[in-house]
Every structure is written in C-alpha cells, then in structure tokens.
mmCIF file of C-alpha atoms in Angstrom:
data_model
loop_
_atom_site.group_PDB
_atom_site.id
_atom_site.type_symbol
_atom_site.label_atom_id
_atom_site.label_comp_id
_atom_site.label_asym_id
_atom_site.label_seq_id
_atom_site.Cartn_x
_atom_site.Cartn_y
_atom_site.Cartn_z
ATOM 1 C CA UNK A 1 -17.432 1.432 0.665
ATOM 2 C CA UNK A 2 -17.646 -1.005 -2.211
ATOM 3 C CA UNK A 3 -15.777 -4.255 -2.145
ATOM 4 C CA UNK A 4 -14.796 -5.357 -5.727
ATOM 5 C CA UNK A 5 -15.603 -8.774 -6.655
ATOM 6 C CA UNK A 6 -12.989 -11.380 -5.438
ATOM 7 C CA UNK A 7 -10.755 -12.964 -8.380
ATOM 8 C CA UNK A 8 -11.034 -16.543 -9.297
ATOM 9 C CA UNK A 9 -8.888 -18.871 -11.402
ATOM 10 C CA UNK A 10 -9.625 -18.061 -15.119
ATOM 11 C CA UNK A 11 -10.118 -14.323 -14.371
ATOM 12 C CA UNK A 12 -8.147 -11.792 -16.574
ATOM 13 C CA UNK A 13 -5.521 -9.344 -14.840
ATOM 14 C CA UNK A 14 -4.622 -6.005 -16.295
ATOM 15 C CA UNK A 15 -0.627 -5.518 -15.689
ATOM 16 C CA UNK A 16 0.378 -2.065 -15.416
ATOM 17 C CA UNK A 17 2.890 0.321 -13.915
ATOM 18 C CA UNK A 18 1.420 3.771 -13.065
ATOM 19 C CA UNK A 19 4.774 4.569 -11.645
ATOM 20 C CA UNK A 20 8.407 3.542 -12.409
ATOM 21 C CA UNK A 21 9.624 1.635 -15.593
ATOM 22 C CA UNK A 22 9.883 -2.078 -15.380
ATOM 23 C CA UNK A 23 13.411 -3.782 -16.128
ATOM 24 C CA UNK A 24 12.677 -5.880 -19.258
ATOM 25 C CA UNK A 25 14.242 -8.971 -17.884
ATOM 26 C CA UNK A 26 11.587 -8.773 -15.094
ATOM 27 C CA UNK A 27 8.597 -8.694 -17.181
ATOM 28 C CA UNK A 28 8.268 -12.354 -18.289
ATOM 29 C CA UNK A 29 9.037 -13.747 -14.759
ATOM 30 C CA UNK A 30 6.267 -11.459 -13.526
ATOM 31 C CA UNK A 31 3.587 -12.582 -15.887
ATOM 32 C CA UNK A 32 4.568 -16.204 -15.145
ATOM 33 C CA UNK A 33 4.059 -15.561 -11.702
ATOM 34 C CA UNK A 34 0.437 -14.403 -12.011
ATOM 35 C CA UNK A 35 -0.352 -17.192 -14.482
ATOM 36 C CA UNK A 36 0.919 -19.674 -11.785
ATOM 37 C CA UNK A 37 -2.237 -18.426 -9.738
ATOM 38 C CA UNK A 38 -4.477 -19.563 -12.514
ATOM 39 C CA UNK A 39 -4.969 -16.159 -13.915
ATOM 40 C CA UNK A 40 -4.699 -14.891 -17.438
ATOM 41 C CA UNK A 41 -2.586 -11.610 -18.125
ATOM 42 C CA UNK A 42 -3.293 -8.609 -20.199
ATOM 43 C CA UNK A 43 0.101 -6.616 -20.415
ATOM 44 C CA UNK A 44 -0.614 -2.805 -20.537
ATOM 45 C CA UNK A 45 1.759 -0.576 -22.621
ATOM 46 C CA UNK A 46 3.329 0.906 -19.602
ATOM 47 C CA UNK A 47 5.074 -2.496 -18.802
ATOM 48 C CA UNK A 48 7.208 -2.089 -21.944
ATOM 49 C CA UNK A 49 7.624 1.671 -21.821
ATOM 50 C CA UNK A 50 10.261 3.933 -20.289
ATOM 51 C CA UNK A 51 10.256 7.843 -20.186
ATOM 52 C CA UNK A 52 13.558 8.255 -18.119
ATOM 53 C CA UNK A 53 12.588 6.886 -14.666
ATOM 54 C CA UNK A 54 9.082 6.536 -15.614
ATOM 55 C CA UNK A 55 6.964 3.900 -17.354
ATOM 56 C CA UNK A 56 6.177 5.933 -20.179
ATOM 57 C CA UNK A 57 4.637 9.568 -20.289
ATOM 58 C CA UNK A 58 2.026 10.732 -17.786
ATOM 59 C CA UNK A 59 -0.566 10.518 -20.587
ATOM 60 C CA UNK A 60 0.386 6.903 -21.404
ATOM 61 C CA UNK A 61 0.197 5.729 -17.754
ATOM 62 C CA UNK A 62 -3.091 7.698 -17.083
ATOM 63 C CA UNK A 63 -4.481 5.771 -20.382
ATOM 64 C CA UNK A 64 -3.243 2.368 -19.182
ATOM 65 C CA UNK A 65 -5.143 2.859 -15.881
ATOM 66 C CA UNK A 66 -8.150 4.079 -18.025
ATOM 67 C CA UNK A 67 -8.009 0.980 -20.400
ATOM 68 C CA UNK A 68 -7.914 -1.581 -17.725
ATOM 69 C CA UNK A 69 -10.676 -0.095 -15.606
ATOM 70 C CA UNK A 70 -13.056 0.745 -18.662
ATOM 71 C CA UNK A 71 -12.438 -3.046 -20.179
ATOM 72 C CA UNK A 72 -15.131 -5.438 -19.010
ATOM 73 C CA UNK A 73 -13.030 -8.223 -19.788
ATOM 74 C CA UNK A 74 -10.381 -7.207 -17.274
ATOM 75 C CA UNK A 75 -11.488 -8.576 -13.865
ATOM 76 C CA UNK A 76 -8.593 -7.122 -11.811
ATOM 77 C CA UNK A 77 -5.491 -4.771 -12.088
ATOM 78 C CA UNK A 78 -2.011 -5.589 -10.602
ATOM 79 C CA UNK A 79 0.570 -2.814 -10.368
ATOM 80 C CA UNK A 80 3.686 -4.589 -11.596
ATOM 81 C CA UNK A 81 5.979 -2.432 -9.439
ATOM 82 C CA UNK A 82 6.405 0.949 -7.621
ATOM 83 C CA UNK A 83 9.055 3.405 -8.151
ATOM 84 C CA UNK A 84 8.005 6.991 -8.693
ATOM 85 C CA UNK A 85 5.209 8.693 -10.940
ATOM 86 C CA UNK A 86 1.743 7.666 -9.669
ATOM 87 C CA UNK A 87 1.128 11.110 -8.185
ATOM 88 C CA UNK A 88 1.936 12.604 -11.514
ATOM 89 C CA UNK A 89 -1.054 11.091 -13.188
ATOM 90 C CA UNK A 90 -3.820 11.848 -10.527
ATOM 91 C CA UNK A 91 -5.129 14.951 -12.328
ATOM 92 C CA UNK A 92 -5.685 13.283 -15.760
ATOM 93 C CA UNK A 93 -7.794 10.255 -14.271
ATOM 94 C CA UNK A 94 -11.339 9.992 -14.976
ATOM 95 C CA UNK A 95 -12.437 9.084 -11.308
ATOM 96 C CA UNK A 96 -16.261 9.088 -12.438
ATOM 97 C CA UNK A 97 -15.328 6.331 -15.015
ATOM 98 C CA UNK A 98 -13.316 4.477 -12.437
ATOM 99 C CA UNK A 99 -16.085 4.752 -9.790
ATOM 100 C CA UNK A 100 -18.448 2.941 -11.981
ATOM 101 C CA UNK A 101 -16.054 0.053 -12.873
ATOM 102 C CA UNK A 102 -14.772 -1.228 -9.318
ATOM 103 C CA UNK A 103 -12.563 -4.118 -9.465
ATOM 104 C CA UNK A 104 -9.590 -5.564 -7.540
ATOM 105 C CA UNK A 105 -6.677 -3.212 -7.509
ATOM 106 C CA UNK A 106 -3.551 -4.157 -6.067
ATOM 107 C CA UNK A 107 0.164 -2.830 -5.458
ATOM 108 C CA UNK A 108 1.905 -0.721 -2.744
ATOM 109 C CA UNK A 109 4.833 1.870 -2.371
ATOM 110 C CA UNK A 110 4.249 4.525 -4.689
ATOM 111 C CA UNK A 111 0.856 3.030 -5.602
ATOM 112 C CA UNK A 112 -0.085 4.608 -2.369
ATOM 113 C CA UNK A 113 -1.138 7.685 -4.169
ATOM 114 C CA UNK A 114 -3.648 5.790 -6.421
ATOM 115 C CA UNK A 115 -4.948 3.853 -3.152
ATOM 116 C CA UNK A 116 -5.753 7.107 -1.469
ATOM 117 C CA UNK A 117 -7.572 8.508 -4.341
ATOM 118 C CA UNK A 118 -9.511 5.369 -5.317
ATOM 119 C CA UNK A 119 -10.560 4.908 -1.742
ATOM 120 C CA UNK A 120 -11.852 8.618 -1.344
ATOM 121 C CA UNK A 121 -12.963 9.458 -4.754
ATOM 122 C CA UNK A 122 -14.224 6.319 -6.033
ATOM 123 C CA UNK A 123 -15.502 4.646 -3.006
ATOM 124 C CA UNK A 124 -14.183 1.160 -3.138
ATOM 125 C CA UNK A 125 -11.681 -1.108 -1.274
ATOM 126 C CA UNK A 126 -8.293 -1.475 -2.768
ATOM 127 C CA UNK A 127 -5.355 -3.874 -1.699
ATOM 128 C CA UNK A 128 -1.867 -3.054 -0.425
ATOM 129 C CA UNK A 129 -0.113 -5.983 -1.678
ATOM 130 C CA UNK A 130 3.348 -7.035 -2.770
ATOM 131 C CA UNK A 131 3.763 -6.762 -6.712
ATOM 132 C CA UNK A 132 5.007 -9.161 -9.544
ATOM 133 C CA UNK A 133 8.331 -7.750 -10.837
ATOM 134 C CA UNK A 134 9.575 -7.155 -7.255
ATOM 135 C CA UNK A 135 8.231 -9.587 -4.776
ATOM 136 C CA UNK A 136 6.398 -12.437 -6.655
ATOM 137 C CA UNK A 137 9.521 -13.235 -8.539
ATOM 138 C CA UNK A 138 11.842 -13.529 -5.664
ATOM 139 C CA UNK A 139 12.677 -17.035 -4.181
ATOM 140 C CA UNK A 140 12.055 -15.884 -0.733
ATOM 141 C CA UNK A 141 8.573 -15.155 -1.379
ATOM 142 C CA UNK A 142 7.045 -17.039 1.461
ATOM 143 C CA UNK A 143 3.880 -19.008 2.187
ATOM 144 C CA UNK A 144 2.697 -16.475 4.648
ATOM 145 C CA UNK A 145 3.102 -13.743 1.984
ATOM 146 C CA UNK A 146 1.364 -15.607 -0.681
ATOM 147 C CA UNK A 147 -1.418 -16.725 1.659
ATOM 148 C CA UNK A 148 -2.157 -13.331 2.803
ATOM 149 C CA UNK A 149 -2.265 -12.021 -0.714
ATOM 150 C CA UNK A 150 -4.774 -14.658 -1.803
ATOM 151 C CA UNK A 151 -6.937 -14.237 1.101
ATOM 152 C CA UNK A 152 -7.257 -10.559 0.169
ATOM 153 C CA UNK A 153 -7.500 -10.617 -3.482
ATOM 154 C CA UNK A 154 -8.888 -14.334 -4.444
ATOM 155 C CA UNK A 155 -10.560 -15.811 -1.569
ATOM 156 C CA UNK A 156 -14.194 -15.101 -0.693
ATOM 157 C CA UNK A 157 -13.015 -14.371 2.846
ATOM 158 C CA UNK A 158 -15.486 -13.946 5.771
ATOM 159 C CA UNK A 159 -16.785 -10.693 6.622
ATOM 160 C CA UNK A 160 -14.427 -10.686 9.623
ATOM 161 C CA UNK A 161 -11.115 -12.104 9.982
ATOM 162 C CA UNK A 162 -7.755 -11.261 11.725
ATOM 163 C CA UNK A 163 -4.813 -9.536 10.334
ATOM 164 C CA UNK A 164 -1.957 -11.430 12.029
ATOM 165 C CA UNK A 165 1.795 -11.378 11.857
ATOM 166 C CA UNK A 166 3.910 -14.474 11.419
ATOM 167 C CA UNK A 167 4.096 -16.451 14.579
ATOM 168 C CA UNK A 168 7.882 -15.527 15.203
ATOM 169 C CA UNK A 169 7.137 -11.852 14.647
ATOM 170 C CA UNK A 170 5.022 -10.339 17.334
ATOM 171 C CA UNK A 171 3.314 -6.800 17.091
ATOM 172 C CA UNK A 172 4.322 -4.435 19.667
ATOM 173 C CA UNK A 173 2.258 -1.722 21.624
ATOM 174 C CA UNK A 174 3.276 1.681 21.651
ATOM 175 C CA UNK A 175 -0.017 3.130 23.051
ATOM 176 C CA UNK A 176 -2.510 0.894 24.578
ATOM 177 C CA UNK A 177 -6.338 1.153 23.817
ATOM 178 C CA UNK A 178 -8.834 0.139 21.278
ATOM 179 C CA UNK A 179 -10.106 1.814 18.187
ATOM 180 C CA UNK A 180 -12.293 1.084 15.081
ATOM 181 C CA UNK A 181 -12.114 2.918 11.902
ATOM 182 C CA UNK A 182 -11.585 2.729 8.130
ATOM 183 C CA UNK A 183 -8.027 1.403 7.194
ATOM 184 C CA UNK A 184 -6.098 3.777 5.170
ATOM 185 C CA UNK A 185 -2.489 4.952 4.202
ATOM 186 C CA UNK A 186 0.431 3.218 2.900
ATOM 187 C CA UNK A 187 3.849 4.424 2.077
ATOM 188 C CA UNK A 188 4.608 7.508 4.668
ATOM 189 C CA UNK A 189 6.378 9.494 1.674
ATOM 190 C CA UNK A 190 3.451 9.241 -0.610
ATOM 191 C CA UNK A 191 0.793 10.020 2.266
ATOM 192 C CA UNK A 192 2.831 13.227 3.102
ATOM 193 C CA UNK A 193 3.045 14.179 -0.529
ATOM 194 C CA UNK A 194 -0.758 14.246 -0.684
ATOM 195 C CA UNK A 195 -0.924 16.898 1.654
ATOM 196 C CA UNK A 196 -2.177 20.471 0.285
ATOM 197 C CA UNK A 197 -3.382 18.442 -2.890
ATOM 198 C CA UNK A 198 -7.034 17.936 -4.200
ATOM 199 C CA UNK A 199 -6.059 14.122 -3.225
ATOM 200 C CA UNK A 200 -4.915 14.934 0.299
ATOM 201 C CA UNK A 201 -5.628 11.987 2.494
ATOM 202 C CA UNK A 202 -8.568 12.258 5.032
ATOM 203 C CA UNK A 203 -7.660 10.653 8.462
ATOM 204 C CA UNK A 204 -10.640 11.616 10.304
ATOM 205 C CA UNK A 205 -11.856 8.721 12.550
ATOM 206 C CA UNK A 206 -9.484 6.132 10.594
ATOM 207 C CA UNK A 207 -6.987 3.814 11.235
ATOM 208 C CA UNK A 208 -3.652 4.991 9.488
ATOM 209 C CA UNK A 209 -1.018 2.601 8.511
ATOM 210 C CA UNK A 210 2.439 3.675 7.687
ATOM 211 C CA UNK A 211 5.647 2.279 6.413
ATOM 212 C CA UNK A 212 8.688 3.290 4.326
ATOM 213 C CA UNK A 213 12.061 2.385 2.718
ATOM 214 C CA UNK A 214 15.256 4.113 2.291
ATOM 215 C CA UNK A 215 14.457 7.110 4.303
ATOM 216 C CA UNK A 216 16.750 8.449 6.946
ATOM 217 C CA UNK A 217 15.666 8.754 10.541
ATOM 218 C CA UNK A 218 15.720 12.554 10.114
ATOM 219 C CA UNK A 219 13.380 12.249 6.963
ATOM 220 C CA UNK A 220 11.041 10.015 8.844
ATOM 221 C CA UNK A 221 11.078 12.657 11.594
ATOM 222 C CA UNK A 222 10.515 15.546 8.937
ATOM 223 C CA UNK A 223 7.397 13.709 7.496
ATOM 224 C CA UNK A 224 5.755 12.584 10.480
ATOM 225 C CA UNK A 225 6.217 16.129 11.990
ATOM 226 C CA UNK A 226 4.441 17.629 8.604
ATOM 227 C CA UNK A 227 1.555 15.011 9.229
ATOM 228 C CA UNK A 228 1.519 16.373 12.866
ATOM 229 C CA UNK A 229 1.388 19.969 11.880
ATOM 230 C CA UNK A 230 -1.208 19.612 9.130
ATOM 231 C CA UNK A 231 -3.496 17.947 11.939
ATOM 232 C CA UNK A 232 -3.450 14.583 10.363
ATOM 233 C CA UNK A 233 -2.386 12.551 13.429
ATOM 234 C CA UNK A 234 -4.854 14.397 15.932
ATOM 235 C CA UNK A 235 -7.732 13.024 13.353
ATOM 236 C CA UNK A 236 -6.901 9.601 13.704
ATOM 237 C CA UNK A 237 -8.658 6.915 15.442
ATOM 238 C CA UNK A 238 -5.519 4.729 15.633
ATOM 239 C CA UNK A 239 -2.252 3.998 14.127
ATOM 240 C CA UNK A 240 -0.365 0.974 12.670
ATOM 241 C CA UNK A 241 3.431 1.057 11.881
ATOM 242 C CA UNK A 242 4.570 -1.284 9.514
ATOM 243 C CA UNK A 243 8.379 -2.042 8.219
ATOM 244 C CA UNK A 244 10.974 0.538 8.056
ATOM 245 C CA UNK A 245 13.437 -0.801 5.774
ATOM 246 C CA UNK A 246 16.762 0.667 5.661
ATOM 247 C CA UNK A 247 15.599 3.825 7.641
ATOM 248 C CA UNK A 248 18.367 4.480 9.628
ATOM 249 C CA UNK A 249 20.842 7.130 10.710
ATOM 250 C CA UNK A 250 22.278 9.301 7.883
ATOM 251 C CA UNK A 251 25.618 8.518 8.922
ATOM 252 C CA UNK A 252 25.750 5.023 10.253
ATOM 253 C CA UNK A 253 29.079 5.389 11.839
ATOM 254 C CA UNK A 254 27.648 8.168 14.034
ATOM 255 C CA UNK A 255 24.179 6.822 15.300
ATOM 256 C CA UNK A 256 24.509 9.102 18.218
ATOM 257 C CA UNK A 257 24.249 11.924 15.818
ATOM 258 C CA UNK A 258 20.556 10.747 14.896
ATOM 259 C CA UNK A 259 17.348 9.894 16.721
ATOM 260 C CA UNK A 260 16.379 6.260 16.739
ATOM 261 C CA UNK A 261 12.937 5.435 14.900
ATOM 262 C CA UNK A 262 11.676 4.299 18.466
ATOM 263 C CA UNK A 263 12.455 7.706 19.835
ATOM 264 C CA UNK A 264 10.873 9.450 16.865
ATOM 265 C CA UNK A 265 7.554 7.603 17.484
ATOM 266 C CA UNK A 266 7.639 8.340 21.165
ATOM 267 C CA UNK A 267 8.141 11.906 20.634
ATOM 268 C CA UNK A 268 5.897 12.575 17.701
ATOM 269 C CA UNK A 269 3.154 9.848 17.676
ATOM 270 C CA UNK A 270 2.843 8.611 21.339
ATOM 271 C CA UNK A 271 1.955 12.220 22.517
ATOM 272 C CA UNK A 272 -1.204 11.997 20.137
ATOM 273 C CA UNK A 273 -2.649 9.559 22.666
ATOM 274 C CA UNK A 274 -4.210 7.287 20.132
ATOM 275 C CA UNK A 275 -3.789 3.389 20.312
ATOM 276 C CA UNK A 276 -0.578 2.535 18.220
ATOM 277 C CA UNK A 277 0.425 -0.976 17.274
ATOM 278 C CA UNK A 278 3.899 -1.188 15.905
ATOM 279 C CA UNK A 279 6.149 -4.058 14.076
ATOM 280 C CA UNK A 280 3.065 -4.825 11.563
ATOM 281 C CA UNK A 281 4.742 -7.300 9.097
ATOM 282 C CA UNK A 282 3.744 -5.225 6.166
ATOM 283 C CA UNK A 283 5.782 -2.746 3.791
ATOM 284 C CA UNK A 284 9.037 -3.321 1.908
ATOM 285 C CA UNK A 285 9.650 -6.600 3.806
ATOM 286 C CA UNK A 286 9.139 -10.297 3.498
ATOM 287 C CA UNK A 287 7.277 -11.869 4.863
ATOM 288 C CA UNK A 288 4.721 -9.259 4.261
ATOM 289 C CA UNK A 289 0.939 -9.372 4.724
ATOM 290 C CA UNK A 290 -1.752 -7.767 2.422
ATOM 291 C CA UNK A 291 -4.058 -5.098 3.506
ATOM 292 C CA UNK A 292 -7.675 -4.109 2.435
ATOM 293 C CA UNK A 293 -7.319 -0.453 2.392
ATOM 294 C CA UNK A 294 -11.000 0.859 2.962
ATOM 295 C CA UNK A 295 -12.355 -1.865 4.984
ATOM 296 C CA UNK A 296 -13.547 -1.153 8.649
ATOM 297 C CA UNK A 297 -10.968 -2.509 11.079
ATOM 298 C CA UNK A 298 -10.893 -2.882 14.864
ATOM 299 C CA UNK A 299 -7.488 -2.703 16.525
ATOM 300 C CA UNK A 300 -6.784 -4.029 20.157
ATOM 301 C CA UNK A 301 -3.480 -2.571 20.943
ATOM 302 C CA UNK A 302 -3.604 -4.024 24.371
ATOM 303 C CA UNK A 303 -3.763 -7.643 22.931
ATOM 304 C CA UNK A 304 -2.025 -6.888 19.707
ATOM 305 C CA UNK A 305 -4.808 -7.899 17.507
ATOM 306 C CA UNK A 306 -6.162 -6.429 14.375
ATOM 307 C CA UNK A 307 -9.547 -7.435 13.085
ATOM 308 C CA UNK A 308 -11.136 -6.618 9.785
ATOM 309 C CA UNK A 309 -14.789 -6.201 10.332
ATOM 310 C CA UNK A 310 -16.662 -5.395 7.055
#
C-alpha cells in the first residue's frame, strides 16, 4: 500500500466536493481554515456548483476529482464536505490515472465511497478526517482534533504510533482479543451501499471501522444485518466502532419499542467472535481522531490499544 507524501507548509491543496453542495457562506471560512495551516488552496468548480442537493452534475464532480489528481502542482486533495453523491461518480473515474498520481486525499462521511475505491483499486492510503466547511470552521474544533489531523496528513509520523482517544473518553471492549490487518471502512451507510457493486468493500483479514449519524437504531440494525448476511463480518480480523451521533430510537418517547445500539452490537457483532473495540473517538463528533485508511494496524481489545504498524 503506497503512502502518499506528507504535506508541508507551502504545499497546494485542491479543494473539492464529490458529494453535496457547499453553502456559499461557508466557502471562504473553509478556505481560510486551510490557509491557516500554511497551505495554499486551489478551489475546484464543485465548491461553487449546485445541482439540487449535489455539488454540480456527476460529470462535473468526476472532472474535479480528475483535475486535482492529474495536476502535478496539487499536493493534496481535501473534500470540503460530505452529504451525498460520491457513489454516483465512481463509474466515471479514471482509476488508472489516479493510481499513477497518489497524493494525500482527506475527508469522511459520504467520502467513504472514494476511500474504499482508492484503497482497493488504486492501492494508496487515504485519510478519514474532519472537513473544511463542517468541522474546520467550528469554534469547538479542539486541539486533539487538530493535532490528530496534522499527525496524519502533515507530519512525517513514525512508522509505528498509537491511535488514542482523548484521556477523558476511554475506549471500551466488546470482544477481547488481538488482531492485525489493514484499516478500512468509514460510514456504515456508505460501506453497506458498496455491496453488490464493482466497488464492494473487501473485508477479508482487515480491521473494519464503522460510524454513522442520523440513523435510527432500526436502520443501524438493518445495515449491520446486511453486512452479516453478505459475509463481510465473518471475513474481518477485527472491528472498531466509532461515534453513532443521533442514532437513537425512531420514537424517542417510546425507547422500549426499539433496541439500543448496545443490544444491536451484542446480538449481531459480538457473536462473530472477532476482537471489537467500541467508543473510538472518530466520526461525526468532536473531538475526533483522523484515521489512515489502508495502513496496517494492530488492535489490542484487552487493553484498549490501537497501533499503526506501517
């Protein structure tokens, strides 16, 4: 797995949206937040475009991805936001060209569709990180989140280091044990949406990270069940569970008519018998850590430790 060259001050970032349209009032603050890191910004057409809920047509969004990967003056690519739409452009992407031009690619949520494709079809590490128009410009973007982001995309980090939660937010063990494998995954909805497509996630021998937002407990149950029936959970080496933001009962006034996430995890994931760590501080939350998707990690569920190996 190729590790793209780390960014440094003075490098140029291509800012795009492969998914949802960017609110106009958030564009300049997003640009400024990147420039504060000492980086230059080239703004893609998709940051100005709108096609309903999308950041322009599928053709435009695919072209923006191609432009940023093919341009040798662009050192890294940040997705300005998530939303919906990245899956729609997969069939239009030139993966051979992208494979020849690996560079830092960062984002999360709907961007999961591109992470899976770039990891599997292009063979380079990508970064599950907060994004410029959503987290970067929020006043509560904390030191932990910034430092984790910088460590992943800008620091020449050591070959081995730990992915640790903030001190006040311990990880929890659902299934004890140790496992090693390539770190994959991201947003549960997008992981599940890949099934049955040419871009289906390959979980064999890998550590699967999952998180989501604004899904009822019933929908989380349905998606995990789909992964189970597709054999994707049997194939994993281990599982990391991140934040499940606003993922509660469909009717908050009658929670007894639902199943808690804990119960869902215990009924679907625990019987798989693979090591599972929960409460990873990553996802639609702050603070949040950044993850190097495609790197090999070792998870020690007994002692709540996750180490990036190479």
